[in-house]
Short mmCIF file of C-alpha atoms in Angstrom, two decimals:
data_model
loop_
_atom_site.label_atom_id
_atom_site.label_comp_id
_atom_site.label_asym_id
_atom_site.label_seq_id
_atom_site.Cartn_x
_atom_site.Cartn_y
_atom_site.Cartn_z
CA UNK A 9 -11.94 66.12 146.37
CA UNK A 10 -8.39 66.10 145.01
CA UNK A 11 -6.59 62.76 145.21
CA UNK A 12 -3.05 61.64 144.38
CA UNK A 13 -2.07 58.57 142.38
CA UNK A 14 1.19 56.99 141.26
CA UNK A 15 1.28 55.65 137.71
CA UNK A 16 2.43 52.04 137.69
CA UNK A 17 2.34 51.28 133.94
CA UNK A 18 0.87 52.20 130.58
CA UNK A 19 -2.08 50.31 129.12
CA UNK A 20 -2.36 49.25 125.49
CA UNK A 21 -4.14 52.50 124.62
CA UNK A 22 -1.25 54.54 126.01
CA UNK A 23 -3.08 55.63 129.17
CA UNK A 24 -1.29 55.65 132.50
CA UNK A 25 -2.75 53.14 134.96
CA UNK A 26 -2.72 53.58 138.74
CA UNK A 27 -4.02 51.22 141.43
CA UNK A 28 -7.78 50.89 141.35
CA UNK A 29 -7.47 50.69 138.42
CA UNK A 30 -7.55 54.38 137.54
CA UNK A 31 -6.88 55.41 133.93
CA UNK A 32 -5.03 58.67 133.41
CA UNK A 33 -4.16 59.78 129.85
CA UNK A 34 -0.87 61.49 129.03
CA UNK A 35 1.03 60.24 132.04
CA UNK A 36 4.09 58.01 132.40
CA UNK A 37 5.16 55.20 134.75
CA UNK A 38 6.48 56.46 138.08
CA UNK A 39 4.75 59.82 137.89
CA UNK A 40 2.73 61.14 140.81
CA UNK A 41 -0.41 62.94 139.65
CA UNK A 42 -3.38 64.58 141.32
CA UNK A 43 -6.93 65.34 140.28
CA UNK A 44 -10.61 64.58 140.83
CA UNK A 45 -11.61 60.94 140.50
CA UNK A 46 -14.76 60.40 138.43
CA UNK A 47 -15.47 56.69 138.16
CA UNK A 48 -12.20 55.20 136.92
CA UNK A 49 -11.00 58.40 135.27
CA UNK A 50 -9.00 61.26 136.77
CA UNK A 51 -10.18 64.72 135.72
CA UNK A 52 -8.34 68.03 136.03
CA UNK A 53 -5.12 66.03 136.17
CA UNK A 54 -1.93 67.70 137.35
CA UNK A 55 1.53 66.12 137.26
CA UNK A 56 3.10 66.55 140.71
CA UNK A 57 6.25 64.48 140.13
CA UNK A 58 7.18 64.12 136.45
CA UNK A 59 9.09 61.23 134.91
CA UNK A 60 12.55 61.86 133.51
CA UNK A 61 11.12 60.52 130.23
CA UNK A 62 8.55 63.33 130.04
CA UNK A 63 9.18 65.86 127.26
CA UNK A 64 7.42 68.93 125.93
CA UNK A 65 5.00 67.87 123.20
CA UNK A 66 6.36 69.08 119.84
CA UNK A 67 2.89 69.86 118.44
CA UNK A 68 0.90 72.81 119.74
CA UNK A 69 -2.37 70.94 119.04
CA UNK A 70 -1.53 68.01 121.32
CA UNK A 71 -3.61 68.99 124.36
CA UNK A 72 -6.84 69.37 122.38
CA UNK A 73 -6.33 66.92 119.52
CA UNK A 74 -7.02 63.19 119.76
CA UNK A 75 -4.68 62.21 116.94
CA UNK A 76 -1.72 61.40 119.21
CA UNK A 77 -1.47 59.78 122.63
CA UNK A 78 2.25 59.83 123.44
CA UNK A 79 3.84 63.14 122.46
CA UNK A 80 4.57 63.79 126.14
CA UNK A 81 7.02 60.84 126.19
CA UNK A 82 10.57 60.74 124.84
CA UNK A 83 11.17 58.95 121.55
CA UNK A 84 13.34 56.39 123.37
CA UNK A 85 10.57 55.64 125.87
CA UNK A 86 7.95 55.16 123.13
CA UNK A 87 10.27 52.89 121.14
CA UNK A 88 11.05 50.70 124.15
CA UNK A 89 7.38 50.62 125.18
CA UNK A 90 6.20 49.43 121.76
CA UNK A 91 8.81 46.69 121.59
CA UNK A 92 7.83 45.64 125.11
CA UNK A 93 4.14 45.43 124.08
CA UNK A 94 5.09 42.81 121.50
CA UNK A 95 7.42 40.99 123.87
CA UNK A 96 4.73 40.89 126.58
CA UNK A 97 2.09 39.62 124.14
CA UNK A 98 4.39 36.77 123.14
CA UNK A 99 5.30 36.06 126.75
CA UNK A 100 1.60 35.72 127.63
CA UNK A 101 1.52 32.83 125.14
CA UNK A 102 4.71 31.31 126.55
CA UNK A 103 6.79 32.48 123.58
CA UNK A 104 10.06 34.33 123.10
CA UNK A 105 11.69 35.69 119.97
CA UNK A 106 14.72 37.78 118.98
CA UNK A 107 13.47 41.39 118.72
CA UNK A 108 15.11 43.55 116.09
CA UNK A 109 15.57 47.29 116.72
CA UNK A 110 12.33 49.16 116.11
CA UNK A 111 11.90 51.11 112.88
CA UNK A 112 10.10 54.44 113.42
CA UNK A 113 8.72 56.55 110.57
CA UNK A 114 9.75 60.22 110.64
CA UNK A 115 7.34 62.94 111.70
CA UNK A 116 5.27 64.67 109.02
CA UNK A 117 5.29 61.52 106.88
CA UNK A 118 1.65 60.35 106.95
CA UNK A 119 0.47 60.18 103.35
CA UNK A 120 -3.12 59.36 104.24
CA UNK A 121 -5.53 60.77 106.83
CA UNK A 122 -9.25 61.06 107.42
CA UNK A 123 -10.28 64.62 108.27
CA UNK A 124 -13.54 65.38 110.05
CA UNK A 125 -15.36 68.37 108.55
CA UNK A 126 -18.49 70.01 109.92
CA UNK A 127 -20.45 72.84 108.35
CA UNK A 128 -21.02 75.78 110.67
CA UNK A 129 -22.96 79.02 110.54
CA UNK A 130 -19.81 80.86 109.47
CA UNK A 131 -18.40 78.21 107.13
CA UNK A 132 -16.65 74.97 108.10
CA UNK A 133 -14.56 73.41 110.83
CA UNK A 134 -12.01 70.75 109.83
CA UNK A 135 -9.46 68.67 111.71
CA UNK A 136 -9.25 65.69 114.05
CA UNK A 137 -11.68 64.76 116.80
CA UNK A 138 -10.56 65.42 120.35
CA UNK A 139 -9.95 62.41 122.57
CA UNK A 140 -13.26 60.52 123.11
CA UNK A 141 -15.07 63.63 121.92
CA UNK A 142 -17.20 64.96 119.09
CA UNK A 143 -15.25 68.22 119.24
CA UNK A 144 -13.18 68.89 116.12
CA UNK A 145 -9.71 70.41 116.63
CA UNK A 146 -8.14 72.32 113.76
CA UNK A 147 -4.61 71.03 112.96
CA UNK A 148 -2.77 73.56 110.74
CA UNK A 149 0.60 72.68 112.34
CA UNK A 150 0.11 68.90 112.71
CA UNK A 151 3.40 67.04 113.15
CA UNK A 152 2.00 63.74 111.85
CA UNK A 153 0.78 64.61 108.38
CA UNK A 154 2.80 65.22 105.26
CA UNK A 155 2.67 68.98 104.59
CA UNK A 156 0.87 68.25 101.32
CA UNK A 157 -2.03 66.79 103.32
CA UNK A 158 -2.15 69.85 105.57
CA UNK A 159 -2.31 72.00 102.45
CA UNK A 160 -5.27 69.90 101.24
CA UNK A 161 -7.50 70.57 104.26
CA UNK A 162 -9.07 73.65 102.57
CA UNK A 163 -10.11 71.30 99.76
CA UNK A 164 -11.94 69.12 102.29
CA UNK A 165 -13.65 72.24 103.61
CA UNK A 166 -14.73 73.26 100.12
CA UNK A 167 -16.27 69.82 99.54
CA UNK A 168 -18.16 70.10 102.82
CA UNK A 169 -19.66 73.39 101.70
CA UNK A 170 -20.89 71.67 98.54
CA UNK A 171 -22.19 68.42 99.97
CA UNK A 172 -22.01 68.45 103.74
CA UNK A 173 -24.93 68.70 106.12
CA UNK A 174 -25.19 70.94 109.18
CA UNK A 175 -26.55 67.91 111.04
CA UNK A 176 -23.61 65.57 110.48
CA UNK A 177 -19.85 65.34 110.10
CA UNK A 178 -18.19 64.61 106.79
CA UNK A 179 -15.32 62.10 106.81
CA UNK A 180 -12.85 63.15 104.12
CA UNK A 181 -10.01 60.71 103.46
CA UNK A 182 -7.05 62.47 101.85
CA UNK A 183 -4.41 60.29 100.17
CA UNK A 184 -1.27 61.38 98.36
CA UNK A 185 -0.63 59.60 95.07
CA UNK A 186 1.65 59.94 92.08
CA UNK A 187 -1.23 61.54 90.17
CA UNK A 188 -2.05 64.05 92.90
CA UNK A 189 -4.59 64.16 95.69
CA UNK A 190 -6.97 61.19 95.91
CA UNK A 191 -10.07 62.03 98.00
CA UNK A 192 -12.79 59.69 99.26
CA UNK A 193 -15.74 61.28 101.09
CA UNK A 194 -18.33 59.56 103.26
CA UNK A 195 -21.27 60.89 105.26
CA UNK A 196 -22.29 63.55 102.77
CA UNK A 197 -25.61 64.42 101.17
CA UNK A 198 -27.08 61.83 98.77
CA UNK A 199 -25.86 62.29 95.23
CA UNK A 200 -28.16 63.95 92.73
CA UNK A 201 -27.51 65.59 89.38
CA UNK A 202 -26.67 69.10 90.61
CA UNK A 203 -24.41 67.83 93.42
CA UNK A 204 -22.59 65.44 91.10
CA UNK A 205 -21.99 68.27 88.61
CA UNK A 206 -20.74 70.58 91.36
CA UNK A 207 -18.38 67.92 92.69
CA UNK A 208 -17.01 67.18 89.21
CA UNK A 209 -16.36 70.88 88.72
CA UNK A 210 -14.63 71.03 92.11
CA UNK A 211 -12.42 68.11 91.09
CA UNK A 212 -11.25 70.10 88.09
CA UNK A 213 -10.93 73.40 89.95
CA UNK A 214 -8.96 71.89 92.83
CA UNK A 215 -6.74 69.83 90.53
CA UNK A 216 -7.60 66.53 92.23
CA UNK A 217 -6.46 63.20 90.84
CA UNK A 218 -9.72 61.49 91.85
CA UNK A 219 -12.82 62.23 93.91
CA UNK A 220 -15.24 59.61 95.17
CA UNK A 221 -18.44 60.20 97.16
CA UNK A 222 -19.72 57.40 99.40
CA UNK A 223 -17.90 54.85 97.26
CA UNK A 224 -18.91 56.23 93.86
CA UNK A 225 -16.22 57.78 91.68
CA UNK A 226 -17.30 61.28 90.67
CA UNK A 227 -14.32 62.20 88.51
CA UNK A 228 -10.73 61.16 87.81
CA UNK A 229 -8.41 63.70 86.21
CA UNK A 230 -5.22 61.68 86.71
CA UNK A 231 -4.79 58.05 87.77
CA UNK A 232 -4.09 58.09 91.57
CA UNK A 233 -1.20 55.66 91.22
CA UNK A 234 0.50 54.01 94.19
CA UNK A 235 3.89 52.40 93.55
CA UNK A 236 4.43 48.86 94.90
CA UNK A 237 7.92 47.81 93.88
CA UNK A 238 8.23 48.62 90.19
CA UNK A 239 4.49 48.33 89.52
CA UNK A 240 2.00 51.18 89.53
CA UNK A 241 -1.43 50.37 90.96
CA UNK A 242 -4.66 52.37 91.05
CA UNK A 243 -6.35 51.18 94.27
CA UNK A 244 -10.13 51.42 94.56
CA UNK A 245 -11.44 54.51 96.41
CA UNK A 246 -10.74 54.33 100.14
CA UNK A 247 -8.83 51.05 99.84
CA UNK A 248 -6.35 50.04 102.52
CA UNK A 249 -2.92 51.61 102.20
CA UNK A 250 -0.04 51.64 104.67
CA UNK A 251 -0.06 54.95 106.54
CA UNK A 252 3.45 56.06 105.52
CA UNK A 253 5.61 55.19 102.54
CA UNK A 254 8.52 54.79 104.96
CA UNK A 255 6.61 52.25 107.05
CA UNK A 256 5.48 50.38 103.95
CA UNK A 257 9.07 50.11 102.76
CA UNK A 258 10.24 48.82 106.15
CA UNK A 259 7.55 46.12 106.18
CA UNK A 260 8.27 45.22 102.55
CA UNK A 261 11.98 44.81 103.27
CA UNK A 262 11.13 42.48 106.15
CA UNK A 263 8.77 40.41 103.98
CA UNK A 264 11.30 40.14 101.15
CA UNK A 265 14.01 39.07 103.58
CA UNK A 266 11.73 36.52 105.26
CA UNK A 267 10.82 34.91 101.91
CA UNK A 268 14.22 35.22 100.24
CA UNK A 269 14.94 32.33 97.89
CA UNK A 270 11.31 31.27 97.50
CA UNK A 271 10.23 30.57 93.93
CA UNK A 272 6.46 30.38 94.55
CA UNK A 273 4.74 32.50 97.20
CA UNK A 274 1.11 32.80 98.28
CA UNK A 275 0.19 36.23 99.65
CA UNK A 276 -2.87 36.13 101.92
CA UNK A 277 -4.88 39.30 102.66
CA UNK A 278 -2.95 40.77 99.74
CA UNK A 279 -4.84 44.05 99.41
CA UNK A 280 -3.92 45.87 96.20
CA UNK A 281 -0.46 44.32 96.01
CA UNK A 282 1.64 45.99 98.71
CA UNK A 283 3.78 42.86 99.06
CA UNK A 284 2.67 40.74 96.08
CA UNK A 285 4.15 43.03 93.44
CA UNK A 286 7.58 43.53 95.07
CA UNK A 287 7.68 39.76 95.68
CA UNK A 288 6.98 39.16 91.97
CA UNK A 289 10.37 40.58 91.06
CA UNK A 290 11.88 37.28 92.23
CA UNK A 291 9.01 34.78 92.64
CA UNK A 292 5.70 33.69 91.19
CA UNK A 293 2.91 34.93 93.43
CA UNK A 294 -0.67 33.88 94.08
CA UNK A 295 -2.45 36.82 95.74
CA UNK A 296 -5.62 36.22 97.76
CA UNK A 297 -7.81 39.09 99.01
CA UNK A 298 -11.44 39.35 100.11
CA UNK A 299 -12.26 42.52 98.15
CA UNK A 300 -12.56 41.86 94.41
CA UNK A 301 -11.95 45.53 93.57
CA UNK A 302 -8.51 45.25 95.17
CA UNK A 303 -7.60 42.03 93.34
CA UNK A 304 -8.64 43.68 90.06
CA UNK A 305 -6.42 46.68 90.81
CA UNK A 306 -3.53 44.35 91.69
CA UNK A 307 -4.00 42.32 88.50
CA UNK A 308 -4.08 45.44 86.32
CA UNK A 309 -0.96 46.78 88.01
CA UNK A 310 0.88 43.53 87.34
CA UNK A 311 -0.21 43.39 83.70
CA UNK A 312 0.99 46.95 83.03
CA UNK A 313 4.38 46.39 84.68
CA UNK A 314 7.33 44.82 82.90
CA UNK A 315 9.94 42.50 84.33
CA UNK A 316 7.72 40.77 86.90
CA UNK A 317 7.14 37.07 87.28
CA UNK A 318 3.64 35.62 87.05
CA UNK A 319 1.02 36.90 89.52
CA UNK A 320 -2.39 35.29 89.83
CA UNK A 321 -5.22 36.80 91.88
CA UNK A 322 -8.14 35.31 93.76
CA UNK A 323 -10.99 37.15 95.47
CA UNK A 324 -11.82 35.08 98.55
CA UNK A 325 -13.04 35.75 102.09
CA UNK A 326 -10.25 34.18 104.12
CA UNK A 327 -12.23 34.44 107.36
CA UNK A 328 -15.17 32.42 106.05
CA UNK A 329 -13.25 30.32 103.54
CA UNK A 330 -9.54 30.08 104.37
CA UNK A 331 -7.18 28.30 102.04
CA UNK A 332 -7.22 24.63 103.03
CA UNK A 333 -4.03 22.78 103.87
CA UNK A 334 -3.86 20.93 100.52
CA UNK A 335 -4.03 24.25 98.61
CA UNK A 336 -0.56 25.20 99.84
CA UNK A 337 1.15 22.41 97.91
CA UNK A 338 3.93 23.73 95.69
CA UNK A 339 4.42 27.01 97.55
CA UNK A 340 7.82 27.72 99.13
CA UNK A 341 6.60 30.56 101.35
CA UNK A 342 3.44 32.22 102.66
CA UNK A 343 2.90 35.91 103.39
CA UNK A 344 0.14 36.74 105.85
CA UNK A 345 -1.07 40.32 106.51
CA UNK A 346 -4.47 40.09 108.22
CA UNK A 347 -6.51 42.88 109.81
CA UNK A 348 -6.55 43.42 113.59
CA UNK A 349 -8.59 40.26 114.24
CA UNK A 350 -5.64 38.17 113.08
CA UNK A 351 -6.06 35.00 111.03
CA UNK A 352 -7.06 32.25 113.44
CA UNK A 353 -8.89 30.01 110.95
CA UNK A 354 -6.26 30.49 108.25
CA UNK A 355 -3.38 29.85 110.64
CA UNK A 356 -5.00 26.58 111.71
CA UNK A 357 -4.84 25.43 108.08
CA UNK A 358 -1.25 26.65 107.76
CA UNK A 359 -0.32 24.64 110.85
CA UNK A 360 -1.53 21.51 109.03
CA UNK A 361 -0.09 22.44 105.63
CA UNK A 362 3.36 23.26 107.06
CA UNK A 363 4.86 25.41 104.30
CA UNK A 364 8.61 25.93 104.89
CA UNK A 365 8.46 29.68 105.62
CA UNK A 366 5.76 32.09 106.80
CA UNK A 367 6.16 35.88 106.82
CA UNK A 368 3.54 37.36 109.14
CA UNK A 369 2.74 41.10 109.13
CA UNK A 370 0.50 42.25 111.99
CA UNK A 371 -1.12 45.42 113.30
CA UNK A 372 -2.19 43.75 116.57
CA UNK A 373 0.44 42.12 118.83
CA UNK A 374 -2.25 40.25 120.81
CA UNK A 375 -3.77 38.37 117.87
CA UNK A 376 -0.31 37.93 116.36
CA UNK A 377 0.89 36.21 119.53
CA UNK A 378 -2.19 33.98 119.56
CA UNK A 379 -1.53 32.89 115.97
CA UNK A 380 2.19 32.54 116.66
CA UNK A 381 1.41 30.09 119.45
CA UNK A 382 -0.55 27.91 117.02
CA UNK A 383 2.36 27.88 114.56
CA UNK A 384 5.02 27.19 117.20
CA UNK A 385 2.94 24.33 118.61
CA UNK A 386 2.80 22.92 115.06
CA UNK A 387 6.59 22.85 114.79
CA UNK A 388 7.58 26.33 113.63
CA UNK A 389 10.39 28.42 115.06
CA UNK A 390 9.75 32.16 115.43
CA UNK A 391 13.07 33.31 114.02
CA UNK A 392 12.76 37.10 114.49
CA UNK A 393 10.32 39.97 115.02
CA UNK A 394 10.69 43.45 113.54
CA UNK A 395 8.54 46.15 115.17
CA UNK A 396 7.57 49.00 112.84
CA UNK A 397 6.16 52.26 114.23
CA UNK A 398 4.57 54.16 111.37
CA UNK A 399 1.81 55.53 113.62
CA UNK A 400 4.19 57.79 115.46
CA UNK A 401 3.13 59.03 118.95
CA UNK A 402 0.14 56.67 118.94
CA UNK A 403 -0.45 53.43 120.85
CA UNK A 404 -0.69 51.55 117.54
CA UNK A 405 2.04 48.94 117.05
CA UNK A 406 2.87 46.99 113.90
CA UNK A 407 5.36 44.22 113.22
CA UNK A 408 6.72 41.72 110.75
CA UNK A 409 7.98 38.26 111.72
CA UNK A 410 9.55 35.17 110.17
CA UNK A 411 8.45 31.63 111.01
CA UNK A 412 10.53 28.68 109.79
CA UNK A 413 9.44 25.07 109.97
CA UNK A 414 11.68 23.43 112.53
CA UNK A 415 13.25 20.33 110.94
CA UNK A 416 14.41 19.06 114.33
CA UNK A 417 10.85 18.62 115.61
#
């Protein structure tokens, strides 16, 4: 039976929500829609009364592909919605902060993507999974990815023919680097001599910078260098990297501004040096990261660069063993860039240590707001928040913020 619903708001995943609650993807607040209700989902959805913020999706793959959630909304709507997500998360903790204008990365700027590839009877099928589906949608005209990544999809297909299984899906992570295409594959056949030889030959034939297979480097023709400030770094295969260079630069500018004037900085969850190395142009940096392969890459990048101040590295699980309050002595500023879970244990130690300035970079407004509450209760002022949208047309929201110890407390 067909039913009608009015969308009251968007949830954190970008779905429209109507009374019930009923979750209806690709709708906007105020729209009247109809369809068949199955549990809490509306199937065969039709928009009866569209929002004035509804636009034609720019990408022809949007209906089938699960890579984007919000191409049906105007850029202005998406920008306002993402800023409001952060504001609402802070409000839920009783906090307010000056919100800077959102920075949005341009389309076709993703320098890294994981492509799903399945072998078929006729060859291969490569692209993104459909929404909540095992179906793979081909994406030759994707509006998210850098054109160089689109051009690399046939390489992913060739690798699947060599080492993929008809029973599973290969996950092929394509990353652009200064040395060329850096590829990390997971889910393939176990390595043996013939497969390793075939993959090494493919690396040469396809002109790849580096190829790794389930974490093992098969071949490296050119160093897959990523540039952080003036330093060149070779991250380990599959290591974390900001999705767009534009977004990385926006976050880096915010971190540098937040820590301006600091002479000694500790960078927590430092990765391969995204912020540590630009910071080292003006300050001594102690970089702490849980993955030793990343700290080694960071250290090598620093040693090969010229004109940087001293950088020391420490491999340490900050969830199990956060820096204790007395370890922050002598540091003028702290940079914090945790994963989605936030940094609850580490922030508790920061609240006791009370360094003068904290620059917090977050990919989860909810855990950021939770940690912000701890810092504000300890005497910090949340001076500003900068929302950065480098996952364009998705529900994913990132931010950078500056906390300053309030001397009046």
